[in-house]
Tab-separated table of C-alpha atoms and ligand atoms in Angstrom:
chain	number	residue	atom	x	y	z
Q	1	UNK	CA	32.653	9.582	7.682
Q	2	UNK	CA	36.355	10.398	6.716
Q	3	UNK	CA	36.680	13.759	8.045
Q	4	UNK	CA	39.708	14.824	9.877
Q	5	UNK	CA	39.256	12.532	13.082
Q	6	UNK	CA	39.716	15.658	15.373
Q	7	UNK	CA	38.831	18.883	14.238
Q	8	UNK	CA	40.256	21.948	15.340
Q	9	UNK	CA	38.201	22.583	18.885
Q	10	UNK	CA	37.255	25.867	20.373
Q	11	UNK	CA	39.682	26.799	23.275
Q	12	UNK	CA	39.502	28.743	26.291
Q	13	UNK	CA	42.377	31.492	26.965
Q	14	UNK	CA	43.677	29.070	29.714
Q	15	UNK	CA	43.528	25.641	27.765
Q	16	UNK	CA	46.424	25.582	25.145
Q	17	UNK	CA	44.713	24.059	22.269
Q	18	UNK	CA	45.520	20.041	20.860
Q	19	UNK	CA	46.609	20.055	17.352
Q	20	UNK	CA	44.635	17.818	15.050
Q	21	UNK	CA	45.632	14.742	14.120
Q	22	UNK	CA	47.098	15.509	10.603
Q	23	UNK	CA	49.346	18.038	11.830
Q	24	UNK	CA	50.232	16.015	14.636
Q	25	UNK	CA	51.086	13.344	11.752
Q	26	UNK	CA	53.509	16.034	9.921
Q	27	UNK	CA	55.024	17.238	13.492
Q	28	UNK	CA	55.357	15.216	16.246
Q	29	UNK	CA	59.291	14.107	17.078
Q	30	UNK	CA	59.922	16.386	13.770
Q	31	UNK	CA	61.473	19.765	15.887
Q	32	UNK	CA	64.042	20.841	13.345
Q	33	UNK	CA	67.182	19.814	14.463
Q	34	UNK	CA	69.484	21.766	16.702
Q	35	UNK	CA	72.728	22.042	14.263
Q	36	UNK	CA	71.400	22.804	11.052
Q	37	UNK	CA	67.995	23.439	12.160
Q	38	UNK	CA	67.258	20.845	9.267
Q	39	UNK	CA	63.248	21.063	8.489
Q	40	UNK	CA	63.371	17.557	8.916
Q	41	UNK	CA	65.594	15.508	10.638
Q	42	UNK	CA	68.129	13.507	9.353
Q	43	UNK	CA	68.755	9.424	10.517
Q	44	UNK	CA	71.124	9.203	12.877
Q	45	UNK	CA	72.912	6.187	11.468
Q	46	UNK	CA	75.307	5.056	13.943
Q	47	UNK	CA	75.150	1.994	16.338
Q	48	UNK	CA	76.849	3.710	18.952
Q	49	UNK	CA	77.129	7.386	21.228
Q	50	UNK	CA	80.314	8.375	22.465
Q	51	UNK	CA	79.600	9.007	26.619
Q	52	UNK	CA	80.442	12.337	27.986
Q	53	UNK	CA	82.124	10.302	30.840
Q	54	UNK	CA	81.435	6.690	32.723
Q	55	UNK	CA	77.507	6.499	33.517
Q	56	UNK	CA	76.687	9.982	31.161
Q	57	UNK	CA	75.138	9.780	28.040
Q	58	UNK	CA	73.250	12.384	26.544
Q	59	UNK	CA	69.373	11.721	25.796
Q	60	UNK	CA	70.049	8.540	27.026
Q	61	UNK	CA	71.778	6.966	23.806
Q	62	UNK	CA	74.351	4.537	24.572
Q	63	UNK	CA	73.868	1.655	21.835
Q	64	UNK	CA	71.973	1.512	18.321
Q	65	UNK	CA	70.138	-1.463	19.669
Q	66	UNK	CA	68.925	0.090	23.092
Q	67	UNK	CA	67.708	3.267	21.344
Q	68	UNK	CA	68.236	5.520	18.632
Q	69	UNK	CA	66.646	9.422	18.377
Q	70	UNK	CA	65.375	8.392	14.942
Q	71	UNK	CA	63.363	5.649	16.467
Q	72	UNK	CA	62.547	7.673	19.466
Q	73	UNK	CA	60.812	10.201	16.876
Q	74	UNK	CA	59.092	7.781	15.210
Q	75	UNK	CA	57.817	6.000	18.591
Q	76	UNK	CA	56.678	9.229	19.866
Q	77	UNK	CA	54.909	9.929	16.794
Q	78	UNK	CA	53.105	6.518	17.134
Q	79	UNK	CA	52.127	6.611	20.494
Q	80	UNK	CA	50.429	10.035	19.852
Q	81	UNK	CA	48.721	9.418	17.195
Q	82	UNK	CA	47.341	5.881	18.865
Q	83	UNK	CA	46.420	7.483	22.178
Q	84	UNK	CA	48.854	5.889	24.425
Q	85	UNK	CA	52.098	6.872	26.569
Q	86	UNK	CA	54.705	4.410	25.539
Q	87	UNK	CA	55.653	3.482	21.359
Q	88	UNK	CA	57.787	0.796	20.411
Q	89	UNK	CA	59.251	0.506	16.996
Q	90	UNK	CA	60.622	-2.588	15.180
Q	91	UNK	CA	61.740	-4.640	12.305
Q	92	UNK	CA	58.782	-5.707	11.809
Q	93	UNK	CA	54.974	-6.692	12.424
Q	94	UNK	CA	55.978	-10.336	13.667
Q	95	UNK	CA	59.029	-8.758	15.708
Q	96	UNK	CA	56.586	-6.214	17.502
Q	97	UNK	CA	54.383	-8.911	17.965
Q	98	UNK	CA	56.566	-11.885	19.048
Q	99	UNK	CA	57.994	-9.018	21.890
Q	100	UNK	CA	54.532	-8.371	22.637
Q	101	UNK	CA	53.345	-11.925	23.450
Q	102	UNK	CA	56.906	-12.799	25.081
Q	103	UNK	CA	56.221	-9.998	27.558
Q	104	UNK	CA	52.771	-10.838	28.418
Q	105	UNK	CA	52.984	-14.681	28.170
Q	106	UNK	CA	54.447	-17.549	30.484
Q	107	UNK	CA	54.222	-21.032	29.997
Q	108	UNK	CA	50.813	-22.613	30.731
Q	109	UNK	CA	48.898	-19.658	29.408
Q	110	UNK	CA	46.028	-19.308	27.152
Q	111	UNK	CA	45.511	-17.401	24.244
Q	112	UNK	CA	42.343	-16.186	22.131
Q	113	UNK	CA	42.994	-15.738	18.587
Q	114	UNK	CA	40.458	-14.791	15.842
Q	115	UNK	CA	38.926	-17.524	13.592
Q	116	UNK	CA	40.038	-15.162	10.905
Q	117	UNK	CA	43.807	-13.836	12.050
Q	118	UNK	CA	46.904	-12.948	9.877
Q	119	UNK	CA	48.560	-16.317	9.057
Q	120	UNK	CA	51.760	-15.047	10.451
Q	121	UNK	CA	50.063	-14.551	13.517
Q	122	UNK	CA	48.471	-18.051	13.461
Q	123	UNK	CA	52.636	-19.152	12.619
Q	124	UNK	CA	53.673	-17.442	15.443
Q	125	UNK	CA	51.146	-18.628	18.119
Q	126	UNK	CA	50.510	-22.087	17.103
Q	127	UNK	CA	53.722	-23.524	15.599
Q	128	UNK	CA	56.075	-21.001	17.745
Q	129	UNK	CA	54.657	-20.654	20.784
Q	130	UNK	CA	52.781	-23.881	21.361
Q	131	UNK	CA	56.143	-25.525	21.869
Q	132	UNK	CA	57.008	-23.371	24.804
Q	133	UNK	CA	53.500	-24.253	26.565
Q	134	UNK	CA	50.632	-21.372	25.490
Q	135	UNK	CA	47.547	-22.987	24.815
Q	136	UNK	CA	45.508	-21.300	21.842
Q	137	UNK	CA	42.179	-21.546	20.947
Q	138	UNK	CA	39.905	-19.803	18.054
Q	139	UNK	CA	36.504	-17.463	18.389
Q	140	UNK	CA	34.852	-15.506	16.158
Q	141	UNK	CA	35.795	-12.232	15.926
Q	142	UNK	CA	32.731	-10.616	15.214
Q	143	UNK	CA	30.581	-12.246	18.370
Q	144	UNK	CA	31.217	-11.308	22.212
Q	145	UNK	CA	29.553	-14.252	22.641
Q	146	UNK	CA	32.130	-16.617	20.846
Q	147	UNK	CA	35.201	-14.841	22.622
Q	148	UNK	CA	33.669	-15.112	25.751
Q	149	UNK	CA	33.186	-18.904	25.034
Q	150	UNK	CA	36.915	-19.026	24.382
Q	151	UNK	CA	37.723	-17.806	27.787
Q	152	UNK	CA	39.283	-19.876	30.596
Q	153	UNK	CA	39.411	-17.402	33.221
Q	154	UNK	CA	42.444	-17.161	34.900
Q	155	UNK	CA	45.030	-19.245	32.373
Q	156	UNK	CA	43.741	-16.963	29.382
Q	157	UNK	CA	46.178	-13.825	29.571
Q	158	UNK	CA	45.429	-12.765	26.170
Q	159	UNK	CA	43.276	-12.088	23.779
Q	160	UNK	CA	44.188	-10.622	20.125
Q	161	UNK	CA	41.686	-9.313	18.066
Q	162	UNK	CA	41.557	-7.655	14.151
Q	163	UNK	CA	39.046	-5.094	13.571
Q	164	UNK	CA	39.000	-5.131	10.381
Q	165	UNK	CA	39.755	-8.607	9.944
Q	166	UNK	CA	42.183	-10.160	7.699
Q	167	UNK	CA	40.980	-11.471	5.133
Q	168	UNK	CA	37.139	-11.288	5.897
Q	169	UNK	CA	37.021	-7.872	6.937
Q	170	UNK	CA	34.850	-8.586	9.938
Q	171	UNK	CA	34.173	-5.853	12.565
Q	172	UNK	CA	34.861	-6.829	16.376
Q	173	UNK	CA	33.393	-5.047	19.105
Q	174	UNK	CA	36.710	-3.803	20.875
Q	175	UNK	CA	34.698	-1.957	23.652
Q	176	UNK	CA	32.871	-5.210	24.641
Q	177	UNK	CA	35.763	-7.967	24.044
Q	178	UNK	CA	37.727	-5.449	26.570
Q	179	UNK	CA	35.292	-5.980	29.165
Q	180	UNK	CA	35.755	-9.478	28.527
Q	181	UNK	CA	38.827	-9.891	28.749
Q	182	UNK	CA	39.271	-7.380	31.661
Q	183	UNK	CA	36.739	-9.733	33.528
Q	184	UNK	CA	38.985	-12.498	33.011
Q	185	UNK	CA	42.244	-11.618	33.915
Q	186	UNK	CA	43.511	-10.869	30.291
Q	187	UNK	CA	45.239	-8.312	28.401
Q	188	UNK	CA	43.550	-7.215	24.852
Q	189	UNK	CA	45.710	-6.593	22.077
Q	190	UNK	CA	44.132	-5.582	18.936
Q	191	UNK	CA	45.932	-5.564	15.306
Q	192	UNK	CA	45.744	-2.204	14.019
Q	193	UNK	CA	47.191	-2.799	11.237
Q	194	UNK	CA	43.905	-2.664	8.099
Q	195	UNK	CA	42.458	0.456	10.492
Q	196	UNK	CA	45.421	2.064	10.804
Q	197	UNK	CA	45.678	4.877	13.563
Q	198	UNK	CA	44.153	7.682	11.724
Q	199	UNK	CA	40.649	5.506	11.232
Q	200	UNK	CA	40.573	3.904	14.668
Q	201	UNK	CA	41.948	4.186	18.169
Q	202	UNK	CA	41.491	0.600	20.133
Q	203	UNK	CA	42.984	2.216	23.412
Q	204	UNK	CA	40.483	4.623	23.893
Q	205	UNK	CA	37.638	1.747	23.146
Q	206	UNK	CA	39.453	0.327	26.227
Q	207	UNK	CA	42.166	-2.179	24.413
Q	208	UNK	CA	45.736	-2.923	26.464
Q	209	UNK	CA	47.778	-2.736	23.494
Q	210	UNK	CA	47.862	-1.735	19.786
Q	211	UNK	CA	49.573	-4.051	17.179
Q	212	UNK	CA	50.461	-3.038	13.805
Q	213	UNK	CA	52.819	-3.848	10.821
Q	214	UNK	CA	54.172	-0.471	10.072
Q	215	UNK	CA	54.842	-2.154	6.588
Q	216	UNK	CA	51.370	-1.199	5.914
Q	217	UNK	CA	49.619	2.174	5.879
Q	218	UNK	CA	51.551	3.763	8.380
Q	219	UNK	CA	55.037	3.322	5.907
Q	220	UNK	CA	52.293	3.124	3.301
Q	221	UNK	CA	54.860	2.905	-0.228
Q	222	UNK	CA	55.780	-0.958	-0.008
Q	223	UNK	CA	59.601	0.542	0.554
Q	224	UNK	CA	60.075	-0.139	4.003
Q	225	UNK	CA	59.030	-2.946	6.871
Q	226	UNK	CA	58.208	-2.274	10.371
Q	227	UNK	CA	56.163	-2.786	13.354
Q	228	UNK	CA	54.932	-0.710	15.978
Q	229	UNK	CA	53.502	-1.256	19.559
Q	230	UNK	CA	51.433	1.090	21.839
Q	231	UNK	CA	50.599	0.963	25.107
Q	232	UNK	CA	48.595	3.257	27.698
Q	233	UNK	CA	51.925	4.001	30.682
Q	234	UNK	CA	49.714	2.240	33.219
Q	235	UNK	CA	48.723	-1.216	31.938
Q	236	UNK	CA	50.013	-3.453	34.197
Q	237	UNK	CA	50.909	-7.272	33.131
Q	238	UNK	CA	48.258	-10.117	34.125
Q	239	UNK	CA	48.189	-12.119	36.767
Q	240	UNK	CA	49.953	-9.735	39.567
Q	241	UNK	CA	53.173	-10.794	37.496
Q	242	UNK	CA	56.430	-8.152	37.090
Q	243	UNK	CA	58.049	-8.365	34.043
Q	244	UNK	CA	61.655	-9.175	32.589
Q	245	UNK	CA	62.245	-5.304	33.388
Q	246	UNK	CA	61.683	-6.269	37.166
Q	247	UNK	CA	58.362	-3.809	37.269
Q	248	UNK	CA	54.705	-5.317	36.694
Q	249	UNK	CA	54.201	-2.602	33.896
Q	250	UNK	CA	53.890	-4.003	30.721
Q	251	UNK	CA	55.599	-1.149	28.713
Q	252	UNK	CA	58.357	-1.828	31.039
Q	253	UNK	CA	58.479	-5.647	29.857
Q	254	UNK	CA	58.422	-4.547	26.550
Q	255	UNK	CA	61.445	-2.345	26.754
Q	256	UNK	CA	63.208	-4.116	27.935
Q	257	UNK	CA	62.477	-7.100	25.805
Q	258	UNK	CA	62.735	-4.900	22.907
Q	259	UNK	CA	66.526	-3.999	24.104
Q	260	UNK	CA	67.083	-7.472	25.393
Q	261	UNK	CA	66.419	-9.401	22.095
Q	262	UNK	CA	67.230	-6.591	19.414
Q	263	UNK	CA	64.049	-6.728	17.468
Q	264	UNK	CA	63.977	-2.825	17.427
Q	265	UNK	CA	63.496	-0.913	13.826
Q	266	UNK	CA	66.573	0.272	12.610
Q	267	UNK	CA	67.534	4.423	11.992
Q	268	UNK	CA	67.232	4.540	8.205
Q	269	UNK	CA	64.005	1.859	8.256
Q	270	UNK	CA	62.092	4.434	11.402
Q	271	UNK	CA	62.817	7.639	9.241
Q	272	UNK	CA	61.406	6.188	6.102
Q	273	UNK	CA	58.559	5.143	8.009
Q	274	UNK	CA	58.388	8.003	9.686
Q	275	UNK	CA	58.219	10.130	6.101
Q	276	UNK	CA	55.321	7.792	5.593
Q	277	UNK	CA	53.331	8.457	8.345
Q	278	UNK	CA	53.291	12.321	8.025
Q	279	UNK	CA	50.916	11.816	4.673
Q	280	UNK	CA	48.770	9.301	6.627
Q	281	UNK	CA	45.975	11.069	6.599
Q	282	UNK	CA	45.691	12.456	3.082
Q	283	UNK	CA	47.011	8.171	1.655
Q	284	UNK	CA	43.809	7.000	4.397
Q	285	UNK	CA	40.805	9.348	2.600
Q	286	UNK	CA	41.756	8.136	-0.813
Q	287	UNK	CA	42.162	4.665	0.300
Q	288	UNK	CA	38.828	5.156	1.647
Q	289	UNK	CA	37.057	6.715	-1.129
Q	290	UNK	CA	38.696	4.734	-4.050
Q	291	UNK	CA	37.593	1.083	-2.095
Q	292	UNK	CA	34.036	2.445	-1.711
Q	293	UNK	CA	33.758	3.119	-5.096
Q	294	UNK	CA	35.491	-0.350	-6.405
Q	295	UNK	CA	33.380	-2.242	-3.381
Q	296	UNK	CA	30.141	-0.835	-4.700
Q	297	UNK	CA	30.881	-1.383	-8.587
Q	298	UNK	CA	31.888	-5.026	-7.783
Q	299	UNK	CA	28.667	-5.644	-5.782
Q	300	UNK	CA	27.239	-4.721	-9.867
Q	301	UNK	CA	29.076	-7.699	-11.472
Q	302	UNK	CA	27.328	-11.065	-12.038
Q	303	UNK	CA	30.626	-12.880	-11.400
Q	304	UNK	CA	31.043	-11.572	-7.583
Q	305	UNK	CA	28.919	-13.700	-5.589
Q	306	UNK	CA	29.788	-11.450	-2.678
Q	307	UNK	CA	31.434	-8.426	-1.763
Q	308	UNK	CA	32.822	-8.350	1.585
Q	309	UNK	CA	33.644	-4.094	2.613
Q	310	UNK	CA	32.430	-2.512	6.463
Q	311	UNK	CA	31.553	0.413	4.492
Q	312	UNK	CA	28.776	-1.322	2.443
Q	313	UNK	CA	25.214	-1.163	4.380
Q	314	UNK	CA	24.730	-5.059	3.377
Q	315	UNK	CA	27.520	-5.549	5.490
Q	316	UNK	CA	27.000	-7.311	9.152
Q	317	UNK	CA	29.220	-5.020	10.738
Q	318	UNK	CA	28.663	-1.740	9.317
Q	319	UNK	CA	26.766	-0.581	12.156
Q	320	UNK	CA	29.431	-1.050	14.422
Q	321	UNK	CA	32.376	-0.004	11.987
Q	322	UNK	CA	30.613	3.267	11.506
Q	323	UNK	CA	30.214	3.766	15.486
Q	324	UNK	CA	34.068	2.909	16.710
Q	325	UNK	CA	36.061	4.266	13.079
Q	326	UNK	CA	36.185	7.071	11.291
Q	327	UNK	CA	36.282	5.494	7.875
Q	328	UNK	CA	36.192	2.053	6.495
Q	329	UNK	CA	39.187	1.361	5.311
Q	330	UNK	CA	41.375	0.654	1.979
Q	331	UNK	CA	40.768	-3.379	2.187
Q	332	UNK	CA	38.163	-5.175	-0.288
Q	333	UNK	CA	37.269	-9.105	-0.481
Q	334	UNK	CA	35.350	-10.614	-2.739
Q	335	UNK	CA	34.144	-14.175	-3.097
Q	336	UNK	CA	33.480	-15.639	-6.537
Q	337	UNK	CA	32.273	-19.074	-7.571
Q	338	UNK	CA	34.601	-21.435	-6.478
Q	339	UNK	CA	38.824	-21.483	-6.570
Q	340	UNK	CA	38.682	-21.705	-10.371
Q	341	UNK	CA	37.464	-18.108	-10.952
Q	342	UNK	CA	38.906	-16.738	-8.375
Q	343	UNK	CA	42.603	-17.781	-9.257
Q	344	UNK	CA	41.699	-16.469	-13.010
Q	345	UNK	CA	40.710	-13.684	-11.424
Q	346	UNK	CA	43.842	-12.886	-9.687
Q	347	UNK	CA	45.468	-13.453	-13.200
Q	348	UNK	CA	44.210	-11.196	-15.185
Q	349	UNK	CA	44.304	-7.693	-13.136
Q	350	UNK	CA	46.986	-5.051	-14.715
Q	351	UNK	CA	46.962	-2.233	-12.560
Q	352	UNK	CA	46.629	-4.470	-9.429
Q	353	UNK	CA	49.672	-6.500	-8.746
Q	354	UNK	CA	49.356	-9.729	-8.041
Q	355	UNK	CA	51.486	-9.429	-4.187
Q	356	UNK	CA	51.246	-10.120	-0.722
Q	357	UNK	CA	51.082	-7.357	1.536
Q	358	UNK	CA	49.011	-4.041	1.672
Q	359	UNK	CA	48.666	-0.431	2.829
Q	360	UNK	CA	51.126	0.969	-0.160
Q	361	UNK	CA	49.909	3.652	-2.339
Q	362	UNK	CA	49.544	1.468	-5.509
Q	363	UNK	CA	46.675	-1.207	-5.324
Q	364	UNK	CA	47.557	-5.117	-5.010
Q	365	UNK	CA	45.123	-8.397	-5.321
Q	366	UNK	CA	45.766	-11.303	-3.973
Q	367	UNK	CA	44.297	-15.142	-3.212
Q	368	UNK	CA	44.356	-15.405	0.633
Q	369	UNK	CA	44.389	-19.544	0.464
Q	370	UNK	CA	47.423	-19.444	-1.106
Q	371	UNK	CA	49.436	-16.603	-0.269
Q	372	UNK	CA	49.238	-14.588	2.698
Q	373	UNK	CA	47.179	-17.361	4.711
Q	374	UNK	CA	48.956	-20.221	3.665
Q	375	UNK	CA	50.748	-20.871	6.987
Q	376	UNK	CA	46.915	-21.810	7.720
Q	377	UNK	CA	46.222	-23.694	5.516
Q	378	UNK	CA	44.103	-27.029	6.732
Q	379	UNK	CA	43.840	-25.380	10.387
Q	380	UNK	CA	40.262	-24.083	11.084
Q	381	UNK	CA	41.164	-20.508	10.304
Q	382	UNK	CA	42.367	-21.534	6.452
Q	383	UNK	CA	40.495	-18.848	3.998
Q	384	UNK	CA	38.074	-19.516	1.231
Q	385	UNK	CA	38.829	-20.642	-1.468
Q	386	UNK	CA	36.764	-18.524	-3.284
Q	387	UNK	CA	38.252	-15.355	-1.620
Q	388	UNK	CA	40.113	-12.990	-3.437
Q	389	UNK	CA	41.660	-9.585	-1.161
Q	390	UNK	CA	41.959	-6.068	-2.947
Q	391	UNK	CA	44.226	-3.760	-1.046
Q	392	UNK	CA	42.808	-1.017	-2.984
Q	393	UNK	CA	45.605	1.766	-3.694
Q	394	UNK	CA	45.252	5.787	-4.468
Q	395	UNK	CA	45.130	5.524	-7.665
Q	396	UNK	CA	42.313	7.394	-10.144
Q	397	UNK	CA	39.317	4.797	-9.433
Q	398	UNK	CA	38.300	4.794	-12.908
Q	399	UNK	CA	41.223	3.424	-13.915
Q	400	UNK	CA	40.946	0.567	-10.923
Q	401	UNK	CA	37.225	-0.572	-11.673
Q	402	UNK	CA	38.336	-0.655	-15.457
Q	403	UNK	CA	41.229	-3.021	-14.581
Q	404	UNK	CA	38.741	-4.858	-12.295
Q	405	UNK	CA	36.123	-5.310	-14.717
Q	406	UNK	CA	38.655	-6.109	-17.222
Q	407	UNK	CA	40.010	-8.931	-15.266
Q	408	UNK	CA	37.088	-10.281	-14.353
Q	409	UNK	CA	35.563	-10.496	-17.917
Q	410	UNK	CA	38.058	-13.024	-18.664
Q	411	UNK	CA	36.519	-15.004	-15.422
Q	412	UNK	CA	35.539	-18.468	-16.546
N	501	LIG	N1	49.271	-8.048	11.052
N	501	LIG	C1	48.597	-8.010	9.900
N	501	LIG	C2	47.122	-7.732	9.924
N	501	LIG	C3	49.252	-8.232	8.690
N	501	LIG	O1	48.545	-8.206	7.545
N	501	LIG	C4	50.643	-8.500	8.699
N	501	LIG	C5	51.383	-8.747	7.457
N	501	LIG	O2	50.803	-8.911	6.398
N	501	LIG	C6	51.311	-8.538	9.930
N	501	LIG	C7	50.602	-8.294	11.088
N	501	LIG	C8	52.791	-8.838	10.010
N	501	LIG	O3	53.530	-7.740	9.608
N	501	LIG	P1	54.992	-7.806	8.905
N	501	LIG	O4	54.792	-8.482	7.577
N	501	LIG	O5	55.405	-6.380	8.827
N	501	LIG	O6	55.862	-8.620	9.790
């Protein structure tokens, strides 16, 4: 199920042959540079190119904030590895997102979130964006049925899914919810963020955009924060509208968004990310393997009333997961009595720290409710308060299941 997501393929003498993804990882927007021939290449920190004359710059660097070659490598590398034409790189998650849904959205528009989105997303839409007119309502992410429901053909321009989602690691259908939203004059965006590129490709299931927070899996050692998003060259805004760019192409309106606010990631943040990315693939089988083995040892304790993990066959959506990803992921939740033992159980791990965030190499646990969903909280996407999230880490797994079972021992 983890294998290398595209093998090395037979060519003919006249097809020149695609590298696989993990050496596209290590190489793309990595050509040694041209005065040192440097194996890799170094940040170009500077916020500024000096013109060979009045209108000339050379690769099209005039300003830090308009573009940068570090960030150009690391967009390129993105885009590639997501199947699209056009990468954008920025500060973060919520600034690649914000630009997203500024270039797509006008006032009067509807949006589709999950039941079950990133609380920062939920900030964003409903508390941000509500008070400049988009409409927002909620369907379940893991039934075609529900999103349809949530459609209003015609004012709904987008609709944002998470596949996995966060923190219920449910599976959506991103081939079907594109028809959807196709049918009814909206974009899909999905969050890539828990799948990360090297487990799943939304665009080629037929999704507009890709989301992610680079701070994740793709930077993958909690040292840097980031956000990335990808888009097919041809997507074209909804609606029959033309962007702030003054073209109806959405990568367009994100450009020039991305330019026109300043959201973009800085040199020294895109080349640490960047370093990240090339060991993607290697970081994504261990985070696979290690939260297989922790999901199926906590499905053994009395304590865990539930284990919620795609790759488990008692899982609702591990028929689907298996068919559109190539693993299922580093993410684990768990539900356990009631808030009492769950909070003790977030106490008492030692090798997982107790943190927001996820993707990094070293394994975290954390209470939903309370911390990274707490923008939600009383809204009808607030978590359980029985759930507990394991971003599980590639560590040895015996030593993780010991600190698990340790920890949850002391559960009352
Ligand atoms: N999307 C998901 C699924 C996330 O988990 C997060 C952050 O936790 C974000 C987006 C936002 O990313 P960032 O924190 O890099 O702004």
């Amino acid at each position: 199920m983890t294998s290398t997501p595209e093998p090395p393929r037979a060519t003919t003498s006249s097809e020149p042959r695609r590298a696989g993804f993990a050496t596209r990882a290590v190489h793309t927007g990595q050509e040694p540079d041209a005065l040192v021939v440097a194996v890799v290449p170094p940040p170009y920190l500077t916020s500024t190119f000096v013109h060979d004359g009045v209108g000339n710059v050379r690769g099209g660097f005039d300003y830090g904030r308009s573009g940068n070659p570090t960030r150009a490598a690391l967009e390129q590398a993105l885009a590639d590895l997501e199947g699209g034409e056009r990468g954008f790189a920025f500060s973060s998650g919520m600034s690649a997102e914000d630009t997203l849904v500024r270039a797509v959205l006008r006032p009067g528009d509807h949006v589709v979130l999950p039941d079950d989105v990133y609380g920062g997303t939920y900030r964003l839409l409903v508390t941000v964006l509500r008070e400049w007119g988009i409409d927002v309502d909620f369907a379940a992410v893991d039934s075609a049925e529900s999103v349809a429901g949530a459609l209003r053909p015609g004012r709904t321009r987008l609709v944002w899914l998470e596949t996995p989602s966060n923190p219920t690691l449910r599976i959506a259908d991103v081939a079907a919810v594109a028809a959807l939203a196709r049918d009814a004059g909206a974009l899909l965006v999905v969050d890539n963020t828990f799948a990360s590129p090297y487990l799943q490709n939304p665009l080629a299931l037929g999704a507009h955009a890709v989301v992610h927070s680079t701070t994740k899996y793709v930077g993958g050692h909690s040292d840097v924060s980031g956000g990335a998003v990808v888009v097919p060259a041809d997507v074209r805004l909804p609606g029959g509208r033309v962007g702030p760019g003054g073209t109806p192409l959405l990568g367009d309106a994100i450009a020039h968004l991305q330019n026109a606010a300043g959201s973009g990631a800085s040199p020294f943040d895109a080349w640490l990310t960047h370093r990240g990315l090339k060991t993607l693939p290697l970081r994504m089988e261990r985070h696979c393997s290690n939260a297989l083995v922790v999901a199926r040892h906590l499905e053994e304790r009395p304590e865990v009333r539930e284990v919620l993990y795609p790759g488990l066959p008692s899982h609702p959506g591990h028929q689907l997961a298996a068919r559109q990803m190539r693993g299922f992921g580093g993410m684990v939740s768990v539900r356990l009595a009631n808030d009492e033992a769950a909070l003790a159980f977030c106490a008492a791990t030692r090798l997982f720290a107790l943190a927001v965030s996820l993707g990094g190499v070293e394994s975290l646990i954390e209470y939903p409710a309370r911390m990274t969903h707490l923008s939600a909280a009383g809204s009808p996407v607030s978590p359980l308060a029985d759930l507990v999230r394991l971003s599980v880490g590639v560590e040895d797994p015996e030593d993780l299941v010991a600190d698990l079972d340790q920890a949850l021992d002391t559960v009352p």
